[in-house]
């Protein structure tokens, strides 16, 4: 068997995808390295090195990052007590959670809830620093052929599909500066039950490649799109969508096209502070 044997490579991908699924589905539980090794069916001495080589970060870093991004979503979009968020994020004390959250997000959790970037999209609460119509630009987008992995469930969990996709790309040496990361979202979370929400984690590559499961090809249709650039944590974007649809679209005189919206991620959450993450939210127009 050679190092480039596709069967061997796919077995590693399948094993580590099981690990990722378990991590995403058990973020409230303590990190058990030995249990993850069992799920991967790999040696507990070596599997985490394979994981880091394929995903670019340690498994502990993955868990910490996912818990903190989820915590930001809880703070921006709900009223869960901060002490409960800290506990669900794996911190033994509110103080340690506050310290870590402040270091990553640039402000403590209570301040983030009151003054995070999501507040810009709520004029009554923004203190004047609110979004205006000119914050949206109309852009002509060509058809985009997207290598993608399907996801069903909470949009906040689409990272599971992205990690599967990134592992698939890394194993084939397809990373390049020209590739573009996108997420395609098919359903309205205000109407469709969370467990049934459909989305795709995708990447636009500079050249055509041979596709194999769990990856497939999908297209983003060409046309005019209203593009709102969001700066800040992904957990903040629910308010951005509400403003884009409820304020901008209604006042613009335009109508949404019969096609899904998509997001383009302009930097990498693994090496970018959450406050500096840039996302283009793209709404198709007639």
mmCIF file of C-alpha atoms in Angstrom:
data_model
loop_
_atom_site.group_PDB
_atom_site.id
_atom_site.type_symbol
_atom_site.label_atom_id
_atom_site.label_comp_id
_atom_site.label_asym_id
_atom_site.label_seq_id
_atom_site.Cartn_x
_atom_site.Cartn_y
_atom_site.Cartn_z
ATOM 1 C CA UNK A 1 0.000 0.000 0.000
ATOM 2 C CA UNK A 2 1.416 3.415 -0.958
ATOM 3 C CA UNK A 3 1.102 6.684 0.944
ATOM 4 C CA UNK A 4 -1.138 7.974 -1.829
ATOM 5 C CA UNK A 5 -3.470 4.994 -1.716
ATOM 6 C CA UNK A 6 -6.971 6.569 -1.910
ATOM 7 C CA UNK A 7 -8.520 3.711 0.065
ATOM 8 C CA UNK A 8 -6.168 4.252 3.001
ATOM 9 C CA UNK A 9 -6.689 8.004 2.877
ATOM 10 C CA UNK A 10 -10.465 7.606 2.884
ATOM 11 C CA UNK A 11 -10.299 5.328 5.923
ATOM 12 C CA UNK A 12 -8.441 8.006 7.871
ATOM 13 C CA UNK A 13 -10.967 10.632 6.761
ATOM 14 C CA UNK A 14 -13.878 8.445 7.835
ATOM 15 C CA UNK A 15 -12.336 7.797 11.249
ATOM 16 C CA UNK A 16 -11.579 11.446 11.958
ATOM 17 C CA UNK A 17 -14.996 12.530 10.682
ATOM 18 C CA UNK A 18 -16.471 10.317 13.404
ATOM 19 C CA UNK A 19 -14.352 12.222 15.921
ATOM 20 C CA UNK A 20 -15.605 15.578 14.610
ATOM 21 C CA UNK A 21 -19.223 14.408 14.740
ATOM 22 C CA UNK A 22 -18.753 13.340 18.351
ATOM 23 C CA UNK A 23 -17.107 16.653 19.304
ATOM 24 C CA UNK A 24 -19.896 18.754 17.785
ATOM 25 C CA UNK A 25 -22.608 16.597 19.352
ATOM 26 C CA UNK A 26 -21.029 16.547 22.842
ATOM 27 C CA UNK A 27 -19.699 20.074 23.385
ATOM 28 C CA UNK A 28 -21.365 20.134 26.816
ATOM 29 C CA UNK A 29 -19.337 17.146 28.009
ATOM 30 C CA UNK A 30 -15.712 16.983 29.255
ATOM 31 C CA UNK A 31 -13.097 16.313 26.585
ATOM 32 C CA UNK A 32 -12.055 12.645 26.834
ATOM 33 C CA UNK A 33 -8.997 12.040 24.650
ATOM 34 C CA UNK A 34 -9.088 8.266 25.180
ATOM 35 C CA UNK A 35 -12.757 8.125 24.176
ATOM 36 C CA UNK A 36 -12.001 10.075 21.003
ATOM 37 C CA UNK A 37 -9.197 7.636 20.197
ATOM 38 C CA UNK A 38 -11.709 4.785 20.518
ATOM 39 C CA UNK A 39 -14.139 6.565 18.193
ATOM 40 C CA UNK A 40 -11.328 7.088 15.681
ATOM 41 C CA UNK A 41 -10.234 3.444 16.012
ATOM 42 C CA UNK A 42 -6.676 4.742 16.145
ATOM 43 C CA UNK A 43 -3.851 4.470 18.663
ATOM 44 C CA UNK A 44 -4.291 6.895 21.606
ATOM 45 C CA UNK A 45 -0.571 7.640 21.253
ATOM 46 C CA UNK A 46 -0.803 8.893 17.674
ATOM 47 C CA UNK A 47 -4.342 9.779 16.545
ATOM 48 C CA UNK A 48 -4.231 13.409 17.776
ATOM 49 C CA UNK A 49 -1.090 14.026 15.691
ATOM 50 C CA UNK A 50 -2.965 12.758 12.626
ATOM 51 C CA UNK A 51 -5.890 14.996 13.554
ATOM 52 C CA UNK A 52 -3.649 18.059 13.875
ATOM 53 C CA UNK A 53 -1.941 17.310 10.558
ATOM 54 C CA UNK A 54 -5.289 17.051 8.759
ATOM 55 C CA UNK A 55 -7.178 19.919 10.426
ATOM 56 C CA UNK A 56 -4.422 22.368 11.293
ATOM 57 C CA UNK A 57 -5.096 22.559 15.033
ATOM 58 C CA UNK A 58 -5.127 20.276 18.057
ATOM 59 C CA UNK A 59 -8.372 18.646 19.117
ATOM 60 C CA UNK A 60 -8.293 20.648 22.373
ATOM 61 C CA UNK A 61 -8.043 23.870 20.357
ATOM 62 C CA UNK A 62 -10.988 22.753 18.195
ATOM 63 C CA UNK A 63 -13.159 22.102 21.252
ATOM 64 C CA UNK A 64 -12.200 25.401 22.902
ATOM 65 C CA UNK A 65 -12.866 27.383 19.706
ATOM 66 C CA UNK A 66 -16.250 25.736 19.084
ATOM 67 C CA UNK A 67 -17.390 26.232 22.670
ATOM 68 C CA UNK A 68 -16.438 29.918 22.653
ATOM 69 C CA UNK A 69 -18.140 30.595 19.302
ATOM 70 C CA UNK A 70 -21.250 28.829 20.564
ATOM 71 C CA UNK A 71 -21.077 30.921 23.758
ATOM 72 C CA UNK A 72 -20.987 34.097 21.640
ATOM 73 C CA UNK A 73 -24.121 32.888 19.867
ATOM 74 C CA UNK A 74 -25.890 32.285 23.177
ATOM 75 C CA UNK A 75 -24.956 35.781 24.331
ATOM 76 C CA UNK A 76 -25.982 37.518 21.107
ATOM 77 C CA UNK A 77 -29.221 35.672 20.440
ATOM 78 C CA UNK A 78 -30.730 34.683 23.778
ATOM 79 C CA UNK A 79 -31.047 35.296 27.481
ATOM 80 C CA UNK A 80 -29.289 32.236 28.901
ATOM 81 C CA UNK A 81 -27.542 33.228 32.169
ATOM 82 C CA UNK A 82 -23.816 33.798 31.713
ATOM 83 C CA UNK A 83 -22.995 31.352 34.517
ATOM 84 C CA UNK A 84 -24.884 28.611 32.644
ATOM 85 C CA UNK A 85 -23.101 29.488 29.396
ATOM 86 C CA UNK A 86 -19.785 29.208 31.244
ATOM 87 C CA UNK A 87 -20.701 25.779 32.606
ATOM 88 C CA UNK A 88 -21.884 24.548 29.202
ATOM 89 C CA UNK A 89 -18.615 25.801 27.724
ATOM 90 C CA UNK A 90 -16.591 23.551 30.028
ATOM 91 C CA UNK A 91 -15.361 26.142 32.528
ATOM 92 C CA UNK A 92 -15.283 25.332 36.223
ATOM 93 C CA UNK A 93 -15.796 28.964 37.241
ATOM 94 C CA UNK A 94 -17.404 32.082 35.827
ATOM 95 C CA UNK A 95 -14.143 33.935 36.401
ATOM 96 C CA UNK A 96 -12.083 31.620 34.192
ATOM 97 C CA UNK A 97 -14.747 31.730 31.461
ATOM 98 C CA UNK A 98 -14.864 35.540 31.613
ATOM 99 C CA UNK A 99 -11.080 35.757 31.436
ATOM 100 C CA UNK A 100 -10.833 33.449 28.406
ATOM 101 C CA UNK A 101 -13.817 34.981 26.607
ATOM 102 C CA UNK A 102 -12.384 38.482 27.136
ATOM 103 C CA UNK A 103 -9.016 37.442 25.736
ATOM 104 C CA UNK A 104 -10.605 35.988 22.587
ATOM 105 C CA UNK A 105 -13.465 38.453 21.947
ATOM 106 C CA UNK A 106 -11.914 41.635 23.326
ATOM 107 C CA UNK A 107 -14.592 42.231 25.967
ATOM 108 C CA UNK A 108 -16.185 40.287 28.856
ATOM 109 C CA UNK A 109 -19.366 38.253 28.204
ATOM 110 C CA UNK A 110 -21.743 40.727 29.878
ATOM 111 C CA UNK A 111 -20.403 43.607 27.802
ATOM 112 C CA UNK A 112 -20.532 41.494 24.637
ATOM 113 C CA UNK A 113 -24.214 40.786 25.277
ATOM 114 C CA UNK A 114 -24.908 44.519 25.668
ATOM 115 C CA UNK A 115 -22.524 45.998 23.106
ATOM 116 C CA UNK A 116 -21.367 43.273 20.698
ATOM 117 C CA UNK A 117 -21.414 43.836 16.944
ATOM 118 C CA UNK A 118 -24.939 42.372 16.751
ATOM 119 C CA UNK A 119 -26.238 45.582 18.385
ATOM 120 C CA UNK A 120 -25.391 47.602 15.258
ATOM 121 C CA UNK A 121 -28.289 45.899 13.508
ATOM 122 C CA UNK A 122 -30.833 46.913 16.155
ATOM 123 C CA UNK A 123 -31.301 50.686 15.732
ATOM 124 C CA UNK A 124 -33.266 51.188 18.953
ATOM 125 C CA UNK A 125 -30.363 49.715 20.934
ATOM 126 C CA UNK A 126 -27.363 50.825 18.904
ATOM 127 C CA UNK A 127 -26.906 54.283 20.398
ATOM 128 C CA UNK A 128 -26.619 55.778 16.918
ATOM 129 C CA UNK A 129 -23.968 53.388 15.547
ATOM 130 C CA UNK A 130 -26.495 51.659 13.333
ATOM 131 C CA UNK A 131 -26.450 50.162 9.874
ATOM 132 C CA UNK A 132 -27.527 52.310 6.921
ATOM 133 C CA UNK A 133 -28.686 51.455 3.420
ATOM 134 C CA UNK A 134 -25.282 52.207 1.883
ATOM 135 C CA UNK A 135 -23.706 49.407 3.943
ATOM 136 C CA UNK A 136 -25.116 47.033 1.311
ATOM 137 C CA UNK A 137 -23.575 46.910 -2.177
ATOM 138 C CA UNK A 138 -25.127 45.347 -5.285
ATOM 139 C CA UNK A 139 -22.707 42.944 -6.908
ATOM 140 C CA UNK A 140 -22.935 40.940 -10.126
ATOM 141 C CA UNK A 141 -21.884 37.381 -9.248
ATOM 142 C CA UNK A 142 -20.926 34.832 -11.936
ATOM 143 C CA UNK A 143 -22.029 31.222 -11.602
ATOM 144 C CA UNK A 144 -19.920 29.484 -8.959
ATOM 145 C CA UNK A 145 -19.205 25.741 -9.001
ATOM 146 C CA UNK A 146 -18.836 24.702 -5.376
ATOM 147 C CA UNK A 147 -17.240 21.567 -3.912
ATOM 148 C CA UNK A 148 -19.453 21.009 -0.893
ATOM 149 C CA UNK A 149 -20.536 18.847 2.023
ATOM 150 C CA UNK A 150 -24.212 18.710 2.994
ATOM 151 C CA UNK A 151 -25.338 19.663 6.506
ATOM 152 C CA UNK A 152 -28.741 19.233 8.144
ATOM 153 C CA UNK A 153 -29.481 20.874 11.498
ATOM 154 C CA UNK A 154 -28.594 24.095 13.303
ATOM 155 C CA UNK A 155 -26.781 26.580 11.093
ATOM 156 C CA UNK A 156 -24.449 27.226 14.026
ATOM 157 C CA UNK A 157 -23.278 23.613 13.609
ATOM 158 C CA UNK A 158 -22.299 23.918 9.927
ATOM 159 C CA UNK A 159 -18.687 23.963 11.107
ATOM 160 C CA UNK A 160 -19.008 20.176 11.352
ATOM 161 C CA UNK A 161 -19.469 19.998 7.570
ATOM 162 C CA UNK A 162 -16.674 22.541 7.000
ATOM 163 C CA UNK A 163 -14.234 20.454 9.038
ATOM 164 C CA UNK A 164 -15.163 17.372 6.994
ATOM 165 C CA UNK A 165 -14.635 19.352 3.789
ATOM 166 C CA UNK A 166 -11.314 20.811 4.949
ATOM 167 C CA UNK A 167 -10.071 17.337 5.878
ATOM 168 C CA UNK A 168 -11.035 16.099 2.386
ATOM 169 C CA UNK A 169 -9.226 19.016 0.735
ATOM 170 C CA UNK A 170 -6.111 18.684 2.909
ATOM 171 C CA UNK A 171 -5.802 14.951 2.263
ATOM 172 C CA UNK A 172 -5.660 15.658 -1.488
ATOM 173 C CA UNK A 173 -3.261 18.596 -1.309
ATOM 174 C CA UNK A 174 -5.835 20.976 -2.805
ATOM 175 C CA UNK A 175 -5.273 23.979 -0.542
ATOM 176 C CA UNK A 176 -4.389 27.102 -2.526
ATOM 177 C CA UNK A 177 -4.462 30.896 -1.961
ATOM 178 C CA UNK A 178 -7.098 31.215 -4.712
ATOM 179 C CA UNK A 179 -9.750 29.001 -3.114
ATOM 180 C CA UNK A 180 -12.839 30.646 -1.589
ATOM 181 C CA UNK A 181 -14.848 29.327 1.365
ATOM 182 C CA UNK A 182 -18.647 29.669 1.162
ATOM 183 C CA UNK A 183 -21.716 28.476 3.031
ATOM 184 C CA UNK A 184 -25.067 28.006 1.247
ATOM 185 C CA UNK A 185 -28.256 28.265 3.325
ATOM 186 C CA UNK A 186 -31.554 26.961 1.957
ATOM 187 C CA UNK A 187 -34.107 27.460 4.750
ATOM 188 C CA UNK A 188 -35.466 30.224 6.971
ATOM 189 C CA UNK A 189 -34.621 29.319 10.605
ATOM 190 C CA UNK A 190 -37.657 31.329 11.700
ATOM 191 C CA UNK A 191 -39.968 28.937 9.847
ATOM 192 C CA UNK A 192 -38.180 25.589 9.486
ATOM 193 C CA UNK A 193 -37.469 23.514 12.628
ATOM 194 C CA UNK A 194 -33.800 23.671 13.598
ATOM 195 C CA UNK A 195 -33.269 19.927 13.113
ATOM 196 C CA UNK A 196 -34.466 20.206 9.487
ATOM 197 C CA UNK A 197 -32.457 23.242 8.340
ATOM 198 C CA UNK A 198 -30.528 22.497 5.135
ATOM 199 C CA UNK A 199 -27.166 24.017 4.273
ATOM 200 C CA UNK A 200 -23.887 23.237 2.531
ATOM 201 C CA UNK A 201 -20.309 23.942 3.512
ATOM 202 C CA UNK A 202 -18.422 24.697 0.331
ATOM 203 C CA UNK A 203 -15.216 25.772 -1.336
ATOM 204 C CA UNK A 204 -14.670 27.232 -4.797
ATOM 205 C CA UNK A 205 -11.410 25.815 -6.148
ATOM 206 C CA UNK A 206 -9.323 27.377 -8.941
ATOM 207 C CA UNK A 207 -9.557 24.202 -11.029
ATOM 208 C CA UNK A 208 -11.866 21.243 -11.492
ATOM 209 C CA UNK A 209 -11.117 18.207 -9.350
ATOM 210 C CA UNK A 210 -12.346 14.644 -9.119
ATOM 211 C CA UNK A 211 -15.130 14.369 -6.542
ATOM 212 C CA UNK A 212 -15.778 11.517 -4.113
ATOM 213 C CA UNK A 213 -18.119 11.004 -1.148
ATOM 214 C CA UNK A 214 -18.900 12.712 1.178
ATOM 215 C CA UNK A 215 -18.169 15.654 -1.135
ATOM 216 C CA UNK A 216 -20.390 16.654 -4.063
ATOM 217 C CA UNK A 217 -20.707 19.540 -6.534
ATOM 218 C CA UNK A 218 -23.362 22.240 -6.355
ATOM 219 C CA UNK A 219 -23.822 25.546 -8.159
ATOM 220 C CA UNK A 220 -24.483 29.074 -6.932
ATOM 221 C CA UNK A 221 -26.487 30.747 -9.717
ATOM 222 C CA UNK A 222 -25.216 33.863 -11.463
ATOM 223 C CA UNK A 223 -27.002 37.170 -10.989
ATOM 224 C CA UNK A 224 -27.248 40.297 -8.886
ATOM 225 C CA UNK A 225 -26.704 39.922 -5.155
ATOM 226 C CA UNK A 226 -27.102 42.366 -2.298
ATOM 227 C CA UNK A 227 -23.887 41.977 -0.289
ATOM 228 C CA UNK A 228 -23.604 42.975 3.361
ATOM 229 C CA UNK A 229 -20.124 42.662 4.861
ATOM 230 C CA UNK A 230 -20.308 41.509 8.460
ATOM 231 C CA UNK A 231 -17.354 41.995 10.796
ATOM 232 C CA UNK A 232 -17.407 40.002 14.010
ATOM 233 C CA UNK A 233 -18.229 36.553 15.394
ATOM 234 C CA UNK A 234 -20.408 34.198 13.380
ATOM 235 C CA UNK A 235 -22.812 34.037 16.323
ATOM 236 C CA UNK A 236 -23.667 37.707 15.676
ATOM 237 C CA UNK A 237 -25.023 37.182 12.178
ATOM 238 C CA UNK A 238 -28.643 36.406 13.063
ATOM 239 C CA UNK A 239 -29.175 40.126 13.755
ATOM 240 C CA UNK A 240 -27.422 40.996 10.472
ATOM 241 C CA UNK A 241 -29.845 38.798 8.525
ATOM 242 C CA UNK A 242 -32.832 40.345 10.296
ATOM 243 C CA UNK A 243 -31.635 43.821 9.325
ATOM 244 C CA UNK A 244 -30.834 42.822 5.721
ATOM 245 C CA UNK A 245 -34.273 41.285 5.128
ATOM 246 C CA UNK A 246 -36.411 43.425 7.434
ATOM 247 C CA UNK A 247 -34.899 46.864 6.794
ATOM 248 C CA UNK A 248 -32.668 46.968 3.718
ATOM 249 C CA UNK A 249 -34.719 44.737 1.394
ATOM 250 C CA UNK A 250 -38.033 46.336 2.351
ATOM 251 C CA UNK A 251 -36.696 49.870 1.799
ATOM 252 C CA UNK A 252 -34.596 49.112 -1.284
ATOM 253 C CA UNK A 253 -37.452 48.561 -3.740
ATOM 254 C CA UNK A 254 -35.835 45.266 -4.787
ATOM 255 C CA UNK A 255 -37.144 41.712 -4.457
ATOM 256 C CA UNK A 256 -35.332 38.550 -3.456
ATOM 257 C CA UNK A 257 -34.754 36.005 -6.223
ATOM 258 C CA UNK A 258 -35.872 32.386 -5.974
ATOM 259 C CA UNK A 259 -32.437 31.130 -4.974
ATOM 260 C CA UNK A 260 -30.670 30.518 -1.650
ATOM 261 C CA UNK A 261 -28.492 33.105 0.052
ATOM 262 C CA UNK A 262 -24.840 32.304 0.620
ATOM 263 C CA UNK A 263 -22.009 33.542 2.799
ATOM 264 C CA UNK A 264 -18.389 33.972 1.766
ATOM 265 C CA UNK A 265 -15.809 33.753 4.556
ATOM 266 C CA UNK A 266 -12.928 36.135 3.906
ATOM 267 C CA UNK A 267 -10.587 34.950 6.665
ATOM 268 C CA UNK A 268 -9.965 31.833 8.730
ATOM 269 C CA UNK A 269 -11.587 31.384 12.175
ATOM 270 C CA UNK A 270 -8.688 29.154 13.224
ATOM 271 C CA UNK A 271 -6.164 31.996 13.081
ATOM 272 C CA UNK A 272 -8.340 35.147 13.198
ATOM 273 C CA UNK A 273 -9.734 36.764 16.373
ATOM 274 C CA UNK A 274 -13.553 36.509 16.349
ATOM 275 C CA UNK A 275 -13.885 40.311 16.389
ATOM 276 C CA UNK A 276 -11.920 40.449 13.101
ATOM 277 C CA UNK A 277 -13.799 37.759 11.179
ATOM 278 C CA UNK A 278 -15.144 39.062 7.852
ATOM 279 C CA UNK A 279 -18.171 37.504 6.172
ATOM 280 C CA UNK A 280 -19.996 38.656 3.040
ATOM 281 C CA UNK A 281 -23.712 37.826 3.353
ATOM 282 C CA UNK A 282 -25.046 37.547 -0.218
ATOM 283 C CA UNK A 283 -28.786 37.855 -0.893
ATOM 284 C CA UNK A 284 -29.884 37.004 -4.481
ATOM 285 C CA UNK A 285 -32.000 39.660 -6.220
ATOM 286 C CA UNK A 286 -34.454 39.581 -9.102
#
